[in-house]
mmCIF file of C-alpha atoms in Angstrom:
data_model
loop_
_atom_site.group_PDB
_atom_site.id
_atom_site.type_symbol
_atom_site.label_atom_id
_atom_site.label_comp_id
_atom_site.label_asym_id
_atom_site.label_seq_id
_atom_site.Cartn_x
_atom_site.Cartn_y
_atom_site.Cartn_z
ATOM 1 C CA MET A 1 21.515 -8.582 -25.675
ATOM 2 C CA THR A 2 23.387 -8.079 -22.441
ATOM 3 C CA ASP A 3 23.359 -10.451 -19.491
ATOM 4 C CA HIS A 4 21.260 -8.247 -17.249
ATOM 5 C CA ASN A 5 18.677 -7.729 -19.980
ATOM 6 C CA ALA A 6 16.735 -10.795 -18.855
ATOM 7 C CA THR A 7 13.630 -11.778 -20.747
ATOM 8 C CA ARG A 8 10.717 -13.864 -19.647
ATOM 9 C CA SER A 9 11.145 -17.443 -20.724
ATOM 10 C CA GLU A 10 9.121 -20.607 -20.538
ATOM 11 C CA GLY A 11 9.018 -21.896 -16.978
ATOM 12 C CA ALA A 12 10.190 -18.589 -15.553
ATOM 13 C CA ASN A 13 9.510 -18.738 -11.827
ATOM 14 C CA VAL A 14 10.243 -16.427 -8.961
ATOM 15 C CA PHE A 15 10.428 -18.311 -5.677
ATOM 16 C CA PHE A 16 11.126 -16.678 -2.337
ATOM 17 C CA ILE A 17 11.128 -17.997 1.181
ATOM 18 C CA ILE A 18 10.780 -15.023 3.449
ATOM 19 C CA THR A 19 10.527 -14.513 7.167
ATOM 20 C CA SER A 20 7.458 -12.815 8.509
ATOM 21 C CA GLY A 21 9.644 -10.044 9.969
ATOM 22 C CA ASP A 22 10.854 -8.820 6.616
ATOM 23 C CA VAL A 23 7.916 -8.325 4.283
ATOM 24 C CA ARG A 24 9.179 -4.953 3.090
ATOM 25 C CA HIS A 25 12.493 -6.200 1.679
ATOM 26 C CA ALA A 26 10.876 -9.338 0.286
ATOM 27 C CA LEU A 27 8.418 -7.256 -1.736
ATOM 28 C CA THR A 28 11.238 -5.174 -3.185
ATOM 29 C CA ASP A 29 13.218 -8.315 -4.095
ATOM 30 C CA ILE A 30 10.215 -10.032 -5.692
ATOM 31 C CA CYS A 31 9.395 -6.938 -7.760
ATOM 32 C CA ASN A 32 13.004 -6.628 -8.903
ATOM 33 C CA SER A 33 12.977 -10.272 -9.994
ATOM 34 C CA LEU A 34 9.758 -9.793 -11.951
ATOM 35 C CA ARG A 35 11.262 -6.724 -13.612
ATOM 36 C CA GLN A 36 14.289 -8.799 -14.653
ATOM 37 C CA LEU A 37 11.929 -11.387 -16.129
ATOM 38 C CA GLY A 38 10.491 -8.671 -18.350
ATOM 39 C CA CYS A 39 7.115 -8.131 -16.661
ATOM 40 C CA GLY A 40 5.493 -4.756 -17.217
ATOM 41 C CA GLY A 41 5.494 -1.983 -14.643
ATOM 42 C CA ASP A 42 1.729 -1.919 -14.205
ATOM 43 C CA GLN A 43 1.503 -5.677 -13.707
ATOM 44 C CA ILE A 44 4.341 -5.587 -11.166
ATOM 45 C CA MET A 45 2.695 -2.703 -9.311
ATOM 46 C CA GLN A 46 -0.596 -4.597 -9.064
ATOM 47 C CA THR A 47 1.197 -7.746 -7.932
ATOM 48 C CA GLU A 48 3.058 -5.762 -5.274
ATOM 49 C CA ILE A 49 -0.152 -4.208 -3.928
ATOM 50 C CA VAL A 50 -1.883 -7.607 -3.616
ATOM 51 C CA LEU A 51 1.195 -9.378 -2.230
ATOM 52 C CA ALA A 52 1.772 -6.643 0.363
ATOM 53 C CA GLU A 53 -1.765 -7.030 1.683
ATOM 54 C CA ILE A 54 -1.708 -10.823 1.792
ATOM 55 C CA LEU A 55 1.743 -10.967 3.420
ATOM 56 C CA ASN A 56 0.833 -8.347 6.029
ATOM 57 C CA ASN A 57 -2.341 -10.253 6.765
ATOM 58 C CA ILE A 58 -0.294 -13.413 7.383
ATOM 59 C CA VAL A 59 2.075 -11.537 9.710
ATOM 60 C CA GLU A 60 -0.731 -9.838 11.636
ATOM 61 C CA HIS A 61 -3.188 -12.726 11.837
ATOM 62 C CA ALA A 62 -1.894 -16.177 10.813
ATOM 63 C CA TYR A 63 1.410 -15.614 12.672
ATOM 64 C CA SER A 64 0.022 -13.255 15.298
ATOM 65 C CA GLY A 65 1.970 -13.442 18.547
ATOM 66 C CA THR A 66 4.509 -15.949 17.230
ATOM 67 C CA GLU A 67 8.217 -15.774 16.504
ATOM 68 C CA PRO A 68 9.201 -14.764 12.951
ATOM 69 C CA ASN A 69 8.019 -17.528 10.687
ATOM 70 C CA GLN A 70 8.345 -18.706 7.124
ATOM 71 C CA ILE A 71 6.221 -17.602 4.220
ATOM 72 C CA SER A 72 6.877 -18.885 0.710
ATOM 73 C CA VAL A 73 5.949 -16.946 -2.405
ATOM 74 C CA LEU A 74 5.960 -18.527 -5.841
ATOM 75 C CA VAL A 75 5.272 -16.441 -8.924
ATOM 76 C CA ASP A 76 4.935 -18.361 -12.174
ATOM 77 C CA ALA A 77 5.798 -15.810 -14.840
ATOM 78 C CA ALA A 78 5.929 -18.206 -17.783
ATOM 79 C CA ALA A 79 2.737 -16.838 -19.347
ATOM 80 C CA SER A 80 1.621 -13.239 -19.703
ATOM 81 C CA THR A 81 -0.733 -13.727 -16.736
ATOM 82 C CA LEU A 82 1.207 -14.090 -13.501
ATOM 83 C CA GLN A 83 0.167 -16.983 -11.281
ATOM 84 C CA VAL A 84 0.997 -16.446 -7.615
ATOM 85 C CA GLU A 85 0.957 -18.885 -4.706
ATOM 86 C CA ILE A 86 1.612 -17.930 -1.090
ATOM 87 C CA ARG A 87 2.034 -20.521 1.664
ATOM 88 C CA ASP A 88 2.357 -20.121 5.417
ATOM 89 C CA PHE A 89 2.183 -22.395 8.466
ATOM 90 C CA GLY A 90 0.091 -20.062 10.605
ATOM 91 C CA ILE A 91 -3.393 -20.493 11.987
ATOM 92 C CA ALA A 92 -6.153 -21.111 9.470
ATOM 93 C CA MET A 93 -8.429 -18.402 8.110
ATOM 94 C CA PRO A 94 -11.480 -18.016 10.357
ATOM 95 C CA GLY A 95 -14.347 -19.983 8.854
ATOM 96 C CA GLY A 96 -11.965 -21.547 6.359
ATOM 97 C CA LYS A 97 -12.411 -18.715 3.879
ATOM 98 C CA LEU A 98 -10.947 -15.363 2.927
ATOM 99 C CA PRO A 99 -12.532 -12.188 4.351
ATOM 100 C CA ASP A 100 -14.988 -10.362 2.088
ATOM 101 C CA GLY A 101 -13.484 -6.907 2.394
ATOM 102 C CA HIS A 102 -16.069 -4.580 0.969
ATOM 103 C CA LEU A 103 -15.810 -0.814 1.102
ATOM 104 C CA PRO A 104 -18.880 1.411 0.938
ATOM 105 C CA SER A 105 -19.820 2.129 -2.693
ATOM 106 C CA ALA A 106 -19.399 5.837 -1.957
ATOM 107 C CA ILE A 107 -17.132 7.293 0.724
ATOM 108 C CA PRO A 108 -19.178 9.722 2.912
ATOM 109 C CA ASP A 109 -18.238 13.397 2.743
ATOM 110 C CA ASP A 110 -17.964 13.757 6.514
ATOM 111 C CA VAL A 111 -14.500 12.567 7.584
ATOM 112 C CA ALA A 112 -15.951 11.229 10.831
ATOM 113 C CA ASN A 113 -17.759 8.581 8.782
ATOM 114 C CA TRP A 114 -14.864 7.493 6.612
ATOM 115 C CA PRO A 115 -13.944 3.801 6.722
ATOM 116 C CA GLU A 116 -11.025 2.981 9.017
ATOM 117 C CA GLY A 117 -10.268 -0.445 7.649
ATOM 118 C CA GLY A 118 -11.244 -2.977 5.054
ATOM 119 C CA PHE A 119 -8.917 -1.347 2.529
ATOM 120 C CA GLY A 120 -6.625 -4.347 2.243
ATOM 121 C CA TRP A 121 -9.086 -7.054 1.228
ATOM 122 C CA ALA A 122 -11.006 -4.585 -0.927
ATOM 123 C CA MET A 123 -7.821 -3.940 -2.938
ATOM 124 C CA ILE A 124 -6.951 -7.642 -3.112
ATOM 125 C CA ARG A 125 -10.412 -8.463 -4.455
ATOM 126 C CA GLU A 126 -10.277 -5.603 -6.970
ATOM 127 C CA LEU A 127 -6.905 -6.610 -8.407
ATOM 128 C CA ALA A 128 -6.529 -10.380 -8.017
ATOM 129 C CA ASP A 129 -8.241 -12.752 -10.440
ATOM 130 C CA ASP A 130 -9.199 -16.330 -9.485
ATOM 131 C CA LEU A 131 -8.398 -15.688 -5.827
ATOM 132 C CA SER A 132 -8.582 -18.890 -3.784
ATOM 133 C CA TYR A 133 -7.748 -20.182 -0.319
ATOM 134 C CA GLN A 134 -7.166 -23.721 0.882
ATOM 135 C CA ARG A 135 -6.006 -25.231 4.126
ATOM 136 C CA VAL A 136 -3.671 -28.070 3.162
ATOM 137 C CA GLY A 137 -2.451 -29.970 6.220
ATOM 138 C CA ASP A 138 -0.689 -27.367 8.394
ATOM 139 C CA GLU A 139 -0.462 -24.852 5.598
ATOM 140 C CA ASN A 140 -2.525 -21.943 4.343
ATOM 141 C CA VAL A 141 -2.367 -21.739 0.563
ATOM 142 C CA VAL A 142 -3.558 -18.609 -1.233
ATOM 143 C CA GLN A 143 -3.497 -18.450 -5.018
ATOM 144 C CA PHE A 144 -4.360 -15.690 -7.443
ATOM 145 C CA ARG A 145 -3.582 -14.395 -10.914
ATOM 146 C CA ILE A 146 -2.641 -10.966 -12.143
ATOM 147 C CA GLY A 147 -3.254 -10.393 -15.830
ATOM 148 C CA VAL A 148 -1.493 -7.867 -18.002
ATOM 149 C CA ASN A 149 -4.507 -5.571 -17.686
ATOM 150 C CA SER A 150 -6.124 -6.760 -14.474
ATOM 151 C CA MET B 1 10.840 7.587 9.836
ATOM 152 C CA LYS B 2 11.793 10.849 8.130
ATOM 153 C CA ILE B 3 8.997 13.361 8.102
ATOM 154 C CA SER B 4 9.219 17.138 8.408
ATOM 155 C CA ALA B 5 7.009 20.209 8.520
ATOM 156 C CA GLN B 6 7.424 23.475 6.678
ATOM 157 C CA ARG B 7 5.421 26.682 6.833
ATOM 158 C CA ASN B 8 4.590 28.354 3.571
ATOM 159 C CA GLY B 9 2.498 31.413 4.269
ATOM 160 C CA SER B 10 -0.881 30.231 5.448
ATOM 161 C CA VAL B 11 -0.235 26.616 4.417
ATOM 162 C CA MET B 12 1.443 23.929 6.471
ATOM 163 C CA VAL B 13 3.345 21.410 4.357
ATOM 164 C CA ILE B 14 4.309 18.026 5.751
ATOM 165 C CA HIS B 15 6.969 16.204 3.726
ATOM 166 C CA VAL B 16 7.415 12.459 3.978
ATOM 167 C CA ASP B 17 11.011 11.606 3.120
ATOM 168 C CA GLU B 18 10.534 7.833 2.927
ATOM 169 C CA ASP B 19 9.985 5.585 -0.074
ATOM 170 C CA ARG B 20 7.272 3.535 1.629
ATOM 171 C CA ILE B 21 4.475 4.117 4.119
ATOM 172 C CA ASP B 22 3.628 0.537 5.020
ATOM 173 C CA ALA B 23 2.659 -1.645 7.966
ATOM 174 C CA SER B 24 6.149 -1.340 9.491
ATOM 175 C CA VAL B 25 5.997 2.475 9.790
ATOM 176 C CA ALA B 26 2.267 3.290 9.839
ATOM 177 C CA ILE B 27 2.130 3.938 13.594
ATOM 178 C CA GLN B 28 5.319 6.031 13.503
ATOM 179 C CA PHE B 29 3.869 8.023 10.637
ATOM 180 C CA LYS B 30 0.706 8.757 12.594
ATOM 181 C CA ASP B 31 2.565 9.731 15.781
ATOM 182 C CA GLN B 32 5.153 11.904 14.072
ATOM 183 C CA PHE B 33 2.573 13.605 11.879
ATOM 184 C CA CYS B 34 0.561 14.547 14.961
ATOM 185 C CA ASN B 35 3.673 15.865 16.728
ATOM 186 C CA LEU B 36 4.439 18.115 13.772
ATOM 187 C CA LEU B 37 0.955 19.619 13.550
ATOM 188 C CA ASP B 38 0.596 23.135 14.867
ATOM 189 C CA GLU B 39 -2.416 24.538 16.704
ATOM 190 C CA THR B 40 -3.726 26.643 13.830
ATOM 191 C CA ALA B 41 -6.654 25.830 11.554
ATOM 192 C CA ASP B 42 -4.530 26.461 8.446
ATOM 193 C CA PRO B 43 -4.730 23.939 5.616
ATOM 194 C CA VAL B 44 -2.218 21.094 5.660
ATOM 195 C CA VAL B 45 -0.713 19.593 2.520
ATOM 196 C CA LEU B 46 0.871 16.161 2.809
ATOM 197 C CA ASP B 47 3.713 15.922 0.293
ATOM 198 C CA LEU B 48 3.945 12.291 -0.856
ATOM 199 C CA SER B 49 6.217 12.905 -3.826
ATOM 200 C CA GLN B 50 9.003 10.742 -2.331
ATOM 201 C CA VAL B 51 6.668 7.862 -1.485
ATOM 202 C CA ASP B 52 6.697 5.005 -4.005
ATOM 203 C CA PHE B 53 4.406 2.646 -2.136
ATOM 204 C CA LEU B 54 1.494 2.891 0.275
ATOM 205 C CA ASP B 55 -0.236 -0.206 1.638
ATOM 206 C CA SER B 56 -3.582 -0.452 3.435
ATOM 207 C CA SER B 57 -1.904 0.167 6.806
ATOM 208 C CA GLY B 58 -0.261 3.300 5.434
ATOM 209 C CA LEU B 59 -3.556 4.444 3.950
ATOM 210 C CA GLY B 60 -5.232 3.685 7.283
ATOM 211 C CA ALA B 61 -2.695 5.954 8.995
ATOM 212 C CA VAL B 62 -3.335 8.780 6.514
ATOM 213 C CA VAL B 63 -7.087 8.385 7.079
ATOM 214 C CA ALA B 64 -6.530 8.336 10.843
ATOM 215 C CA VAL B 65 -4.624 11.635 10.823
ATOM 216 C CA ARG B 66 -7.282 13.129 8.557
ATOM 217 C CA LYS B 67 -9.883 12.198 11.158
ATOM 218 C CA LEU B 68 -7.770 13.561 14.018
ATOM 219 C CA ILE B 69 -7.380 16.907 12.289
ATOM 220 C CA GLY B 70 -11.160 17.157 12.125
ATOM 221 C CA ARG B 71 -13.602 18.487 9.590
ATOM 222 C CA ASP B 72 -12.741 22.156 10.295
ATOM 223 C CA ARG B 73 -9.207 21.876 8.953
ATOM 224 C CA LYS B 74 -8.162 20.767 5.464
ATOM 225 C CA LEU B 75 -5.703 17.996 4.689
ATOM 226 C CA ASP B 76 -4.800 17.718 1.009
ATOM 227 C CA LEU B 77 -2.443 15.265 -0.648
ATOM 228 C CA ALA B 78 0.182 16.186 -3.238
ATOM 229 C CA GLY B 79 2.659 14.469 -5.543
ATOM 230 C CA LEU B 80 1.141 10.983 -5.676
ATOM 231 C CA ARG B 81 3.299 8.433 -7.489
ATOM 232 C CA PRO B 82 1.642 5.695 -9.588
ATOM 233 C CA ALA B 83 1.270 2.965 -6.932
ATOM 234 C CA VAL B 84 0.058 5.453 -4.312
ATOM 235 C CA SER B 85 -2.422 6.880 -6.808
ATOM 236 C CA LYS B 86 -3.593 3.343 -7.651
ATOM 237 C CA VAL B 87 -4.282 2.598 -3.975
ATOM 238 C CA MET B 88 -6.287 5.802 -3.621
ATOM 239 C CA VAL B 89 -8.384 4.938 -6.677
ATOM 240 C CA LEU B 90 -8.917 1.282 -5.692
ATOM 241 C CA THR B 91 -10.221 2.309 -2.273
ATOM 242 C CA ARG B 92 -12.146 5.289 -3.709
ATOM 243 C CA MET B 93 -10.412 7.555 -1.186
ATOM 244 C CA ASN B 94 -9.420 9.682 -4.191
ATOM 245 C CA THR B 95 -13.064 10.834 -4.224
ATOM 246 C CA VAL B 96 -12.859 12.448 -0.782
ATOM 247 C CA PHE B 97 -9.278 13.744 -0.550
ATOM 248 C CA GLU B 98 -8.268 16.866 -2.455
ATOM 249 C CA ILE B 99 -5.314 15.625 -4.494
ATOM 250 C CA HIS B 100 -2.803 17.907 -6.248
ATOM 251 C CA ALA B 101 -0.390 16.680 -8.921
ATOM 252 C CA THR B 102 2.546 18.539 -7.397
ATOM 253 C CA ILE B 103 3.303 20.448 -4.227
ATOM 254 C CA ASP B 104 3.482 23.646 -6.296
ATOM 255 C CA ASP B 105 -0.033 22.970 -7.610
ATOM 256 C CA ALA B 106 -1.180 22.590 -4.020
ATOM 257 C CA MET B 107 0.439 25.926 -3.097
ATOM 258 C CA ARG B 108 -1.220 27.663 -6.042
ATOM 259 C CA PHE B 109 -4.559 26.110 -5.061
ATOM 260 C CA HIS B 110 -4.240 27.540 -1.562
ATOM 261 C CA GLY B 111 -2.910 30.878 -2.789
ATOM 262 C CA ALA B 112 0.528 30.365 -1.268
ATOM 263 C CA GLY B 113 3.931 30.760 -2.913
ATOM 264 C CA HIS B 114 6.387 28.150 -4.068
ATOM 265 C CA VAL B 115 7.908 25.770 -1.608
ATOM 266 C CA VAL B 116 11.644 26.424 -1.491
#
């Protein structure tokens, strides 16, 4: 086995502290790290989709109108199911809970009636298992899991 | 952002030469796409074969340009990579967009020749 042929091992964690101005590069780095830990392509893709939506939501809402701020992302890759925790110091979720994010069960044929938003939370809720939100002191803490076949 | 238009007979092809359409480029995508559009009613095919990742903002921008074009003109998608395809399926937008596996398939569908 070569050095760069990393395998997932017990206690394998990916931890990133990112600034809210650089979500794009952070996502690429996190996915590369998960790949090096031996995670499968489909699981990484699903993790990236959910992470992208949650991080963008933090930038656009929790840190809205502020200077670039810190977001931490911890992915516990020790087991086959990835356990992800995202923390930020922005404003709390309205109502102390995550948005519902439902799309219509069928998209209307007429383009004028197509949904214009709600895609993000709909995708998060489709892909993320055990999704939770807590306000802990000054921090927002979002946790979720992505299984091998979520 | 790198995006370009190409005429192929009666079909207008818009190529996105970026690996991501995400929150950081969604508005640019929408503006540049609209600048490239001609005044005809010919079908438009959006070539996404270089795009590895589309987030909800990127999808929102694609939906927005679809709405701007109006119901009298077609906008098809072509060359979806796995993560882009996944996003379309998760949001069920795959049920309302005409999606072609490759740009050549899209050209055949519209009775136009190969894209050079």
